[in-house]
Amino acid sequence: MLSIRPNSKVYALCDANSFYASCEQVFRPDLRGKPVVVLSNNDGCVIAQSKEAKELLELWMCRPWFEIEKEATALGVVHFSSNYELYASMSNRFSATLRQFAPRVEVYSIDESFLDLSGVRADFNSLGWQIKNTVHQWTGLGIGVGIGYTKTLAKLANHCAKRVEGFNGVCDLTSMPVAEQKRIFETMPISKVWGIGSRLEARLNKLGVNDVWHLKNVSPRRARDEFGVLLERTIKELNGEPWIEFEEQLPEAKQVMSSRSFGQRIDNYKDMREAITFHATNAAQRMRKKGLYAGAVYMSIANGIHDQAEFYHGSQYVSLPSPTNCTIQITQAALWLLDRVYKRGVYYMRASVMLDELVAEGGQQQELFGYSDQDSKAVKLMAAVDLINKKYQRGTIKLASEGVEHGWAMRRAFKSPNYTTDWKDILVVK
């Protein structure tokens, strides 16, 4: 049991290693220690690599798969389509595991979370190893744990944990002697500091600030006068003075969008109508999960910018009479917009629907003509649809205008099973 220490702030950053590729390896023990890459939408480019793949050829990242497939296959590389359902599920398991170790957890991204360890009385290096080992035991994921007095230092410690020899996945800057910090920081370029981009790095390098230790010792006031308040705060954070707030709750969404490139080009109105219905339904469902209502709908369709034909991008925006979370009303608005921008003879490559002017239920403004009236049957219908789709899988219940078979759906020819979210994909142990 951890006791309470009443003094300074302490943060830990836990970051999963090669997250997408690691998720694939968790359920394929035969691939552990082997090079694995994950491809983008429609199996286009390499967007993730396992450690072993990075060691083979770092330049594979963001390269089109068709260009490197022959070389990669010859080297024994295993490739997967993006399985976003699996990655989201594993991310939730990852963050749920971290909540066992801290009362406050900020989910920073799909594979990164900050833990607020302020007031915890513990040997933080030992706690870091406990976190790392528990996450691996409960989820199968390898992670790095960085601990510091500020979020910037925790981020820097995480880099040391994963990249600096001798740490093996855990780095605690709170217990590290100053002389040891100086030795490590003098070998690290300032681009490794959270918030230091390439342009700012180049400007600082011209002034002789080439490593993290020198940046740490720059006068905060001088930094503010010459570079602005953000660099001043970064330097204060490097010296253990917290300036970046801990955000346990994510900020309320401003828009919700569903957008995707087609697996094959659409050249007819029927398929495009089905695609717009799919995106409107998807966006509405995601918005309801956040407890929000949409006051406006934006819809766009386009062909490819590299097509031989003239580029066409059609888009329209409409404000609704009153905010709604009803899939039927949102889809009707999106299809109404489609009718105004659709052009025959164009081979479309992409479509999107965005819900804008989002408000919480209590922030709705009523109108006079009945559009905003919450029909009890419609409310119950949306709740029932969401419940069924959550219990089984997305699309179990859907609008008829979405169609049955989507020839335009995103290509994922090498997709792994949904091991954690689909009953038929659960592993069978013989």
Short mmCIF file of C-alpha atoms in Angstrom, two decimals:
data_model
loop_
_atom_site.label_atom_id
_atom_site.label_comp_id
_atom_site.label_asym_id
_atom_site.label_seq_id
_atom_site.Cartn_x
_atom_site.Cartn_y
_atom_site.Cartn_z
CA MET A 1 0.00 0.00 0.00
CA LEU A 2 1.36 3.43 -0.99
CA SER A 3 1.47 6.17 1.64
CA ILE A 4 1.14 9.91 1.07
CA ARG A 5 3.99 12.39 0.73
CA PRO A 6 2.68 15.95 1.22
CA ASN A 7 5.32 17.96 -0.66
CA SER A 8 6.21 18.50 -4.36
CA LYS A 9 4.52 17.54 -7.62
CA VAL A 10 5.67 14.32 -9.28
CA TYR A 11 4.55 13.05 -12.67
CA ALA A 12 5.12 9.84 -14.60
CA LEU A 13 4.75 9.45 -18.36
CA CYS A 14 3.98 5.91 -19.51
CA ASP A 15 4.41 5.34 -23.24
CA ALA A 16 3.78 2.04 -25.04
CA ASN A 17 6.56 0.84 -27.33
CA SER A 18 5.73 0.71 -31.07
CA PHE A 19 2.07 0.59 -30.06
CA TYR A 20 0.29 -0.53 -33.26
CA ALA A 21 2.88 -3.18 -34.05
CA SER A 22 2.98 -4.32 -30.42
CA CYS A 23 -0.80 -4.81 -30.37
CA GLU A 24 -0.44 -7.17 -33.33
CA GLN A 25 2.37 -9.10 -31.62
CA VAL A 26 0.45 -9.53 -28.34
CA PHE A 27 -1.97 -11.98 -29.94
CA ARG A 28 0.62 -13.54 -32.23
CA PRO A 29 3.38 -14.95 -30.00
CA ASP A 30 5.05 -16.38 -33.10
CA LEU A 31 5.78 -12.79 -34.22
CA ARG A 32 7.52 -11.62 -31.05
CA GLY A 33 11.06 -10.66 -31.88
CA LYS A 34 10.26 -10.50 -35.59
CA PRO A 35 9.92 -7.40 -37.82
CA VAL A 36 6.29 -6.20 -38.07
CA VAL A 37 4.87 -3.17 -39.88
CA VAL A 38 1.35 -1.70 -39.92
CA LEU A 39 -0.09 0.01 -43.00
CA SER A 40 -2.28 3.10 -43.31
CA ASN A 41 -5.83 3.30 -44.66
CA ASN A 42 -6.36 1.31 -47.85
CA ASP A 43 -3.04 -0.44 -47.15
CA GLY A 44 -1.15 2.59 -48.46
CA CYS A 45 1.96 3.54 -46.46
CA VAL A 46 3.88 2.18 -43.49
CA ILE A 47 2.68 4.04 -40.37
CA ALA A 48 4.08 1.85 -37.59
CA GLN A 49 7.04 -0.47 -37.13
CA SER A 50 8.18 -2.86 -34.44
CA LYS A 51 11.65 -2.40 -32.97
CA GLU A 52 12.94 -5.20 -35.16
CA ALA A 53 11.57 -3.56 -38.33
CA LYS A 54 13.16 -0.23 -37.39
CA GLU A 55 16.52 -1.92 -37.01
CA LEU A 56 16.25 -3.37 -40.53
CA LEU A 57 15.54 -0.10 -42.31
CA GLU A 58 14.37 3.06 -40.56
CA LEU A 59 13.45 4.69 -43.88
CA TRP A 60 10.47 2.39 -44.33
CA MET A 61 8.35 4.77 -42.24
CA CYS A 62 5.78 6.61 -44.42
CA ARG A 63 6.96 4.81 -47.55
CA PRO A 64 4.25 3.42 -49.91
CA TRP A 65 3.94 -0.31 -49.30
CA PHE A 66 3.96 -1.22 -52.98
CA GLU A 67 7.43 0.33 -53.30
CA ILE A 68 9.04 -1.68 -50.50
CA GLU A 69 6.89 -4.83 -50.38
CA LYS A 70 9.32 -7.00 -52.33
CA GLU A 71 12.34 -5.93 -50.26
CA ALA A 72 10.46 -6.18 -46.96
CA THR A 73 9.07 -9.64 -47.74
CA ALA A 74 12.54 -10.91 -48.63
CA LEU A 75 13.73 -9.74 -45.19
CA GLY A 76 10.91 -11.60 -43.44
CA VAL A 77 8.81 -8.56 -42.54
CA VAL A 78 5.19 -9.33 -41.59
CA HIS A 79 2.65 -6.64 -42.54
CA PHE A 80 -0.83 -5.83 -41.24
CA SER A 81 -3.63 -3.48 -42.23
CA SER A 82 -4.60 -0.97 -39.54
CA ASN A 83 -6.96 -2.57 -37.02
CA TYR A 84 -8.28 0.52 -35.25
CA GLU A 85 -10.85 -1.45 -33.24
CA LEU A 86 -8.08 -3.57 -31.70
CA TYR A 87 -5.80 -0.59 -31.02
CA ALA A 88 -8.57 1.38 -29.29
CA SER A 89 -9.45 -1.61 -27.11
CA MET A 90 -5.81 -2.20 -26.14
CA SER A 91 -5.39 1.51 -25.39
CA ASN A 92 -8.35 1.36 -23.00
CA ARG A 93 -6.82 -1.67 -21.26
CA PHE A 94 -3.50 0.15 -21.01
CA SER A 95 -4.98 3.27 -19.38
CA ALA A 96 -7.21 1.16 -17.09
CA THR A 97 -4.12 -0.66 -15.81
CA LEU A 98 -2.35 2.64 -15.12
CA ARG A 99 -5.26 3.81 -12.96
CA GLN A 100 -4.27 1.17 -10.39
CA PHE A 101 -1.17 3.24 -9.56
CA ALA A 102 -2.39 6.86 -9.41
CA PRO A 103 -5.60 8.64 -8.46
CA ARG A 104 -5.30 10.93 -11.49
CA VAL A 105 -4.45 9.82 -15.03
CA GLU A 106 -4.33 12.05 -18.12
CA VAL A 107 -4.70 10.08 -21.35
CA TYR A 108 -2.44 12.15 -23.61
CA SER A 109 -2.74 9.98 -26.74
CA ILE A 110 -3.68 6.44 -27.73
CA ASP A 111 -0.33 5.12 -26.42
CA GLU A 112 0.71 7.74 -23.82
CA SER A 113 -0.64 8.70 -20.41
CA PHE A 114 0.55 10.99 -17.62
CA LEU A 115 0.16 9.84 -14.02
CA ASP A 116 -0.01 12.36 -11.16
CA LEU A 117 2.08 10.80 -8.38
CA SER A 118 2.06 13.95 -6.23
CA GLY A 119 1.85 13.07 -2.55
CA VAL A 120 2.68 9.39 -3.06
CA ARG A 121 5.35 8.20 -0.64
CA ALA A 122 7.33 5.59 -2.55
CA ASP A 123 10.64 4.72 -4.14
CA PHE A 124 9.66 6.04 -7.56
CA ASN A 125 12.20 3.94 -9.42
CA SER A 126 10.73 0.79 -7.85
CA LEU A 127 7.22 2.08 -8.56
CA GLY A 128 8.19 2.66 -12.18
CA TRP A 129 9.31 -0.95 -12.52
CA GLN A 130 6.10 -2.11 -10.85
CA ILE A 131 4.05 -0.13 -13.36
CA LYS A 132 6.08 -1.43 -16.31
CA ASN A 133 5.88 -5.07 -15.20
CA THR A 134 2.16 -4.91 -14.36
CA VAL A 135 1.25 -3.39 -17.73
CA HIS A 136 3.22 -6.13 -19.48
CA GLN A 137 1.60 -8.84 -17.37
CA TRP A 138 -1.96 -7.54 -17.77
CA THR A 139 -1.87 -6.38 -21.41
CA GLY A 140 1.23 -7.90 -23.03
CA LEU A 141 2.48 -4.43 -24.01
CA GLY A 142 6.03 -3.21 -23.40
CA ILE A 143 6.21 0.37 -22.11
CA GLY A 144 8.67 3.04 -21.03
CA VAL A 145 8.17 4.90 -17.73
CA GLY A 146 9.67 8.36 -17.15
CA ILE A 147 9.31 10.14 -13.80
CA GLY A 148 10.00 13.81 -13.05
CA TYR A 149 8.88 16.84 -11.06
CA THR A 150 7.13 18.34 -14.12
CA LYS A 151 5.42 16.94 -17.22
CA THR A 152 8.32 18.17 -19.38
CA LEU A 153 10.83 16.34 -17.19
CA ALA A 154 8.64 13.21 -17.17
CA LYS A 155 8.55 13.31 -20.95
CA LEU A 156 12.34 13.72 -21.09
CA ALA A 157 12.78 10.89 -18.57
CA ASN A 158 10.61 8.67 -20.75
CA HIS A 159 12.95 9.33 -23.67
CA CYS A 160 15.91 8.35 -21.45
CA ALA A 161 14.08 5.21 -20.31
CA LYS A 162 13.61 4.03 -23.88
CA ARG A 163 16.65 5.41 -25.70
CA VAL A 164 19.55 5.85 -23.23
CA GLU A 165 21.62 2.79 -22.49
CA GLY A 166 21.34 1.43 -18.97
CA PHE A 167 17.77 2.36 -18.09
CA ASN A 168 15.97 -0.54 -19.81
CA GLY A 169 12.56 1.10 -19.74
CA VAL A 170 12.40 3.06 -16.47
CA CYS A 171 14.03 6.43 -15.64
CA ASP A 172 13.41 8.36 -12.42
CA LEU A 173 14.83 11.88 -12.56
CA THR A 174 13.56 12.72 -9.06
CA SER A 175 16.20 10.50 -7.45
CA MET A 176 18.99 11.05 -9.98
CA PRO A 177 22.01 13.08 -8.74
CA VAL A 178 22.57 16.40 -10.51
CA ALA A 179 25.96 15.24 -11.81
CA GLU A 180 24.33 12.23 -13.48
CA GLN A 181 21.59 14.43 -14.99
CA LYS A 182 24.26 16.77 -16.34
CA ARG A 183 26.15 13.86 -17.94
CA ILE A 184 23.02 12.60 -19.72
CA PHE A 185 21.53 15.98 -20.68
CA GLU A 186 24.80 17.15 -22.25
CA THR A 187 24.52 14.29 -24.77
CA MET A 188 20.91 15.08 -25.76
CA PRO A 189 19.97 17.61 -28.47
CA ILE A 190 17.38 20.15 -27.40
CA SER A 191 14.92 18.75 -29.94
CA LYS A 192 14.30 15.94 -27.42
CA VAL A 193 12.61 18.46 -25.11
CA TRP A 194 8.82 18.54 -25.32
CA GLY A 195 7.77 21.61 -27.33
CA ILE A 196 11.10 22.35 -29.03
CA GLY A 197 10.59 22.12 -32.79
CA SER A 198 13.19 22.15 -35.55
CA ARG A 199 12.92 25.90 -36.23
CA LEU A 200 13.30 26.86 -32.59
CA GLU A 201 16.16 24.38 -32.24
CA ALA A 202 18.01 25.99 -35.15
CA ARG A 203 17.61 29.48 -33.63
CA LEU A 204 18.85 28.29 -30.23
CA ASN A 205 21.77 26.41 -31.80
CA LYS A 206 22.95 29.68 -33.36
CA LEU A 207 23.17 31.10 -29.84
CA GLY A 208 25.25 28.16 -28.67
CA VAL A 209 22.42 26.31 -26.95
CA ASN A 210 22.99 22.83 -28.40
CA ASP A 211 22.02 20.39 -25.67
CA VAL A 212 19.40 19.96 -22.93
CA TRP A 213 21.77 20.90 -20.11
CA HIS A 214 22.58 24.26 -21.71
CA LEU A 215 18.87 24.90 -22.37
CA LYS A 216 18.07 24.09 -18.74
CA ASN A 217 20.52 26.79 -17.63
CA VAL A 218 19.30 29.56 -19.97
CA SER A 219 17.81 32.55 -18.11
CA PRO A 220 13.98 32.21 -18.24
CA ARG A 221 13.61 36.00 -18.50
CA ARG A 222 16.01 36.17 -21.45
CA ALA A 223 14.20 33.28 -23.11
CA ARG A 224 10.88 35.10 -22.74
CA ASP A 225 12.26 38.35 -24.12
CA GLU A 226 13.83 36.72 -27.19
CA PHE A 227 11.61 33.70 -27.87
CA GLY A 228 8.33 34.16 -26.00
CA VAL A 229 6.57 32.89 -22.92
CA LEU A 230 6.33 29.25 -24.08
CA LEU A 231 10.10 28.76 -24.06
CA GLU A 232 10.28 30.52 -20.70
CA ARG A 233 7.82 28.00 -19.29
CA THR A 234 9.70 25.09 -20.86
CA ILE A 235 12.93 26.18 -19.15
CA LYS A 236 11.13 26.56 -15.82
CA GLU A 237 9.70 23.06 -16.28
CA LEU A 238 13.20 21.70 -16.97
CA ASN A 239 14.19 23.16 -13.60
CA GLY A 240 11.35 21.45 -11.75
CA GLU A 241 8.80 24.28 -11.70
CA PRO A 242 5.41 22.97 -12.99
CA TRP A 243 3.69 25.17 -15.57
CA ILE A 244 1.82 22.70 -17.77
CA GLU A 245 -1.52 21.84 -16.23
CA PHE A 246 -2.62 18.28 -15.58
CA GLU A 247 -5.84 17.66 -17.53
CA GLU A 248 -7.65 14.66 -16.09
CA GLN A 249 -10.73 15.41 -18.19
CA LEU A 250 -10.40 15.82 -21.94
CA PRO A 251 -11.60 19.20 -23.28
CA GLU A 252 -15.07 19.16 -24.78
CA ALA A 253 -15.01 18.38 -28.49
CA LYS A 254 -15.58 21.28 -30.89
CA GLN A 255 -16.36 19.08 -33.89
CA VAL A 256 -16.86 15.40 -34.62
CA MET A 257 -15.85 14.13 -38.06
CA SER A 258 -16.11 10.87 -39.94
CA SER A 259 -13.91 10.79 -43.03
CA ARG A 260 -12.27 8.09 -45.09
CA SER A 261 -10.81 7.37 -48.49
CA PHE A 262 -12.69 4.76 -50.51
CA GLY A 263 -11.27 1.33 -51.25
CA GLN A 264 -12.25 1.92 -54.86
CA ARG A 265 -13.50 5.03 -56.62
CA ILE A 266 -17.21 5.85 -56.61
CA ASP A 267 -18.76 6.94 -59.88
CA ASN A 268 -22.50 6.65 -59.12
CA TYR A 269 -24.97 8.46 -56.88
CA LYS A 270 -26.27 5.33 -55.10
CA ASP A 271 -22.87 4.36 -53.70
CA MET A 272 -22.12 7.94 -52.72
CA ARG A 273 -25.45 8.20 -50.90
CA GLU A 274 -24.59 5.03 -48.96
CA ALA A 275 -21.13 6.40 -48.09
CA ILE A 276 -22.53 9.71 -46.80
CA THR A 277 -25.12 7.83 -44.72
CA PHE A 278 -22.33 5.70 -43.25
CA HIS A 279 -20.27 8.75 -42.25
CA ALA A 280 -23.28 10.67 -40.88
CA THR A 281 -24.29 7.65 -38.80
CA ASN A 282 -20.75 7.11 -37.55
CA ALA A 283 -20.30 10.77 -36.58
CA ALA A 284 -23.69 10.90 -34.83
CA GLN A 285 -22.94 7.77 -32.82
CA ARG A 286 -19.54 9.08 -31.71
CA MET A 287 -21.12 12.41 -30.77
CA ARG A 288 -23.79 10.75 -28.62
CA LYS A 289 -21.06 8.93 -26.70
CA LYS A 290 -19.78 12.35 -25.65
CA GLY A 291 -23.26 13.47 -24.60
CA LEU A 292 -23.32 16.26 -27.21
CA TYR A 293 -25.74 17.67 -29.79
CA ALA A 294 -24.89 19.08 -33.23
CA GLY A 295 -26.05 22.51 -34.35
CA ALA A 296 -24.64 22.24 -37.89
CA VAL A 297 -23.60 19.65 -40.48
CA TYR A 298 -20.74 19.90 -42.98
CA MET A 299 -20.39 17.45 -45.88
CA SER A 300 -17.69 17.15 -48.54
CA ILE A 301 -16.80 14.85 -51.45
CA ALA A 302 -13.74 14.90 -53.70
CA ASN A 303 -11.80 12.95 -56.27
CA GLY A 304 -8.05 12.34 -56.00
CA ILE A 305 -5.69 15.30 -56.35
CA HIS A 306 -3.41 13.15 -58.51
CA ASP A 307 -6.16 12.01 -60.90
CA GLN A 308 -5.73 12.84 -64.56
CA ALA A 309 -9.19 14.40 -64.52
CA GLU A 310 -9.72 17.91 -63.18
CA PHE A 311 -9.78 18.03 -59.39
CA TYR A 312 -13.24 18.48 -57.92
CA HIS A 313 -14.04 19.17 -54.27
CA GLY A 314 -17.68 19.76 -53.44
CA SER A 315 -18.70 20.85 -49.95
CA GLN A 316 -21.67 22.43 -48.20
CA TYR A 317 -22.51 23.53 -44.66
CA VAL A 318 -25.93 23.88 -43.10
CA SER A 319 -27.03 25.13 -39.68
CA LEU A 320 -29.80 23.06 -38.17
CA PRO A 321 -32.98 24.67 -36.76
CA SER A 322 -31.93 23.39 -33.33
CA PRO A 323 -29.17 21.11 -32.01
CA THR A 324 -29.89 17.39 -32.35
CA ASN A 325 -28.24 14.05 -31.66
CA CYS A 326 -30.65 12.04 -33.79
CA THR A 327 -28.96 10.00 -36.53
CA ILE A 328 -32.02 10.30 -38.75
CA GLN A 329 -32.10 14.11 -38.67
CA ILE A 330 -28.31 14.38 -39.12
CA THR A 331 -28.33 11.95 -42.05
CA GLN A 332 -31.21 13.78 -43.72
CA ALA A 333 -29.23 17.03 -43.51
CA ALA A 334 -26.07 15.39 -44.91
CA LEU A 335 -27.95 13.82 -47.84
CA TRP A 336 -29.66 17.16 -48.54
CA LEU A 337 -26.20 18.71 -48.83
CA LEU A 338 -25.02 15.86 -51.05
CA ASP A 339 -27.77 16.60 -53.56
CA ARG A 340 -26.39 20.13 -53.92
CA VAL A 341 -22.77 19.25 -54.62
CA TYR A 342 -22.83 15.88 -56.35
CA LYS A 343 -21.65 15.98 -59.97
CA ARG A 344 -22.01 13.08 -62.37
CA GLY A 345 -18.97 11.89 -64.31
CA VAL A 346 -16.55 12.36 -61.41
CA TYR A 347 -14.70 9.38 -59.93
CA TYR A 348 -14.83 10.21 -56.24
CA MET A 349 -12.08 9.08 -53.87
CA ARG A 350 -13.12 10.54 -50.52
CA ALA A 351 -16.14 11.69 -48.53
CA SER A 352 -16.58 13.19 -45.08
CA VAL A 353 -19.29 14.39 -42.71
CA MET A 354 -18.49 16.78 -39.85
CA LEU A 355 -20.82 17.78 -37.03
CA ASP A 356 -20.22 21.32 -35.80
CA GLU A 357 -21.52 23.83 -33.24
CA LEU A 358 -21.61 21.09 -30.60
CA VAL A 359 -23.38 21.75 -27.30
CA ALA A 360 -24.21 19.71 -24.22
CA GLU A 361 -27.82 18.75 -23.59
CA GLY A 362 -28.33 21.60 -21.18
CA GLY A 363 -26.99 24.12 -23.71
CA GLN A 364 -29.64 23.51 -26.33
CA GLN A 365 -31.69 26.43 -27.59
CA GLN A 366 -35.26 25.52 -28.43
CA GLU A 367 -37.12 26.79 -31.51
CA LEU A 368 -40.77 27.31 -32.40
CA PHE A 369 -41.49 24.77 -35.12
CA GLY A 370 -41.01 21.41 -33.45
CA TYR A 371 -37.58 20.42 -34.79
CA SER A 372 -36.05 20.50 -31.32
CA ASP A 373 -38.86 18.59 -29.61
CA GLN A 374 -37.37 15.43 -28.15
CA ASP A 375 -39.75 12.73 -29.36
CA SER A 376 -39.64 10.02 -26.71
CA LYS A 377 -39.79 7.32 -29.40
CA ALA A 378 -36.81 8.82 -31.27
CA VAL A 379 -34.79 9.11 -28.05
CA LYS A 380 -35.53 5.49 -27.14
CA LEU A 381 -34.74 4.39 -30.71
CA MET A 382 -31.29 6.01 -30.67
CA ALA A 383 -30.56 4.53 -27.25
CA ALA A 384 -31.62 1.06 -28.42
CA VAL A 385 -29.54 1.30 -31.63
CA ASP A 386 -26.44 2.37 -29.70
CA LEU A 387 -26.91 -0.41 -27.15
CA ILE A 388 -27.29 -3.14 -29.80
CA ASN A 389 -24.33 -1.90 -31.85
CA LYS A 390 -22.20 -1.72 -28.71
CA LYS A 391 -23.19 -5.20 -27.54
CA TYR A 392 -22.60 -6.86 -30.88
CA GLN A 393 -20.74 -4.73 -33.45
CA ARG A 394 -21.09 -1.50 -35.38
CA GLY A 395 -23.63 -1.77 -38.20
CA THR A 396 -25.77 -4.49 -36.62
CA ILE A 397 -28.57 -1.92 -36.74
CA LYS A 398 -28.31 0.85 -39.33
CA LEU A 399 -30.31 3.07 -41.67
CA ALA A 400 -31.56 1.47 -44.86
CA SER A 401 -29.94 4.23 -46.94
CA GLU A 402 -26.52 2.93 -45.85
CA GLY A 403 -27.00 -0.20 -47.93
CA VAL A 404 -25.85 -3.73 -47.19
CA GLU A 405 -22.55 -4.36 -48.98
CA HIS A 406 -20.04 -1.55 -49.35
CA GLY A 407 -17.88 -2.07 -52.40
CA TRP A 408 -16.32 1.32 -51.66
CA ALA A 409 -15.26 0.35 -48.11
CA MET A 410 -11.68 0.94 -47.05
CA ARG A 411 -9.28 -1.79 -48.16
CA ARG A 412 -7.84 -3.76 -45.25
CA ALA A 413 -6.68 -6.92 -46.96
CA PHE A 414 -4.20 -7.81 -44.20
CA LYS A 415 -6.31 -6.93 -41.15
CA SER A 416 -5.91 -9.05 -38.03
CA PRO A 417 -8.96 -10.34 -36.10
CA ASN A 418 -10.69 -8.14 -33.53
CA TYR A 419 -9.46 -10.33 -30.68
CA THR A 420 -10.92 -8.18 -27.88
CA THR A 421 -14.09 -6.70 -29.38
CA ASP A 422 -15.74 -9.36 -31.53
CA TRP A 423 -17.04 -12.66 -30.16
CA LYS A 424 -16.24 -14.60 -33.32
CA ASP A 425 -12.61 -13.42 -33.20
CA ILE A 426 -11.84 -14.55 -29.65
CA LEU A 427 -8.80 -16.80 -29.58
CA VAL A 428 -9.51 -20.49 -29.11
CA VAL A 429 -7.03 -22.37 -26.93
CA LYS A 430 -6.73 -26.04 -27.85
#
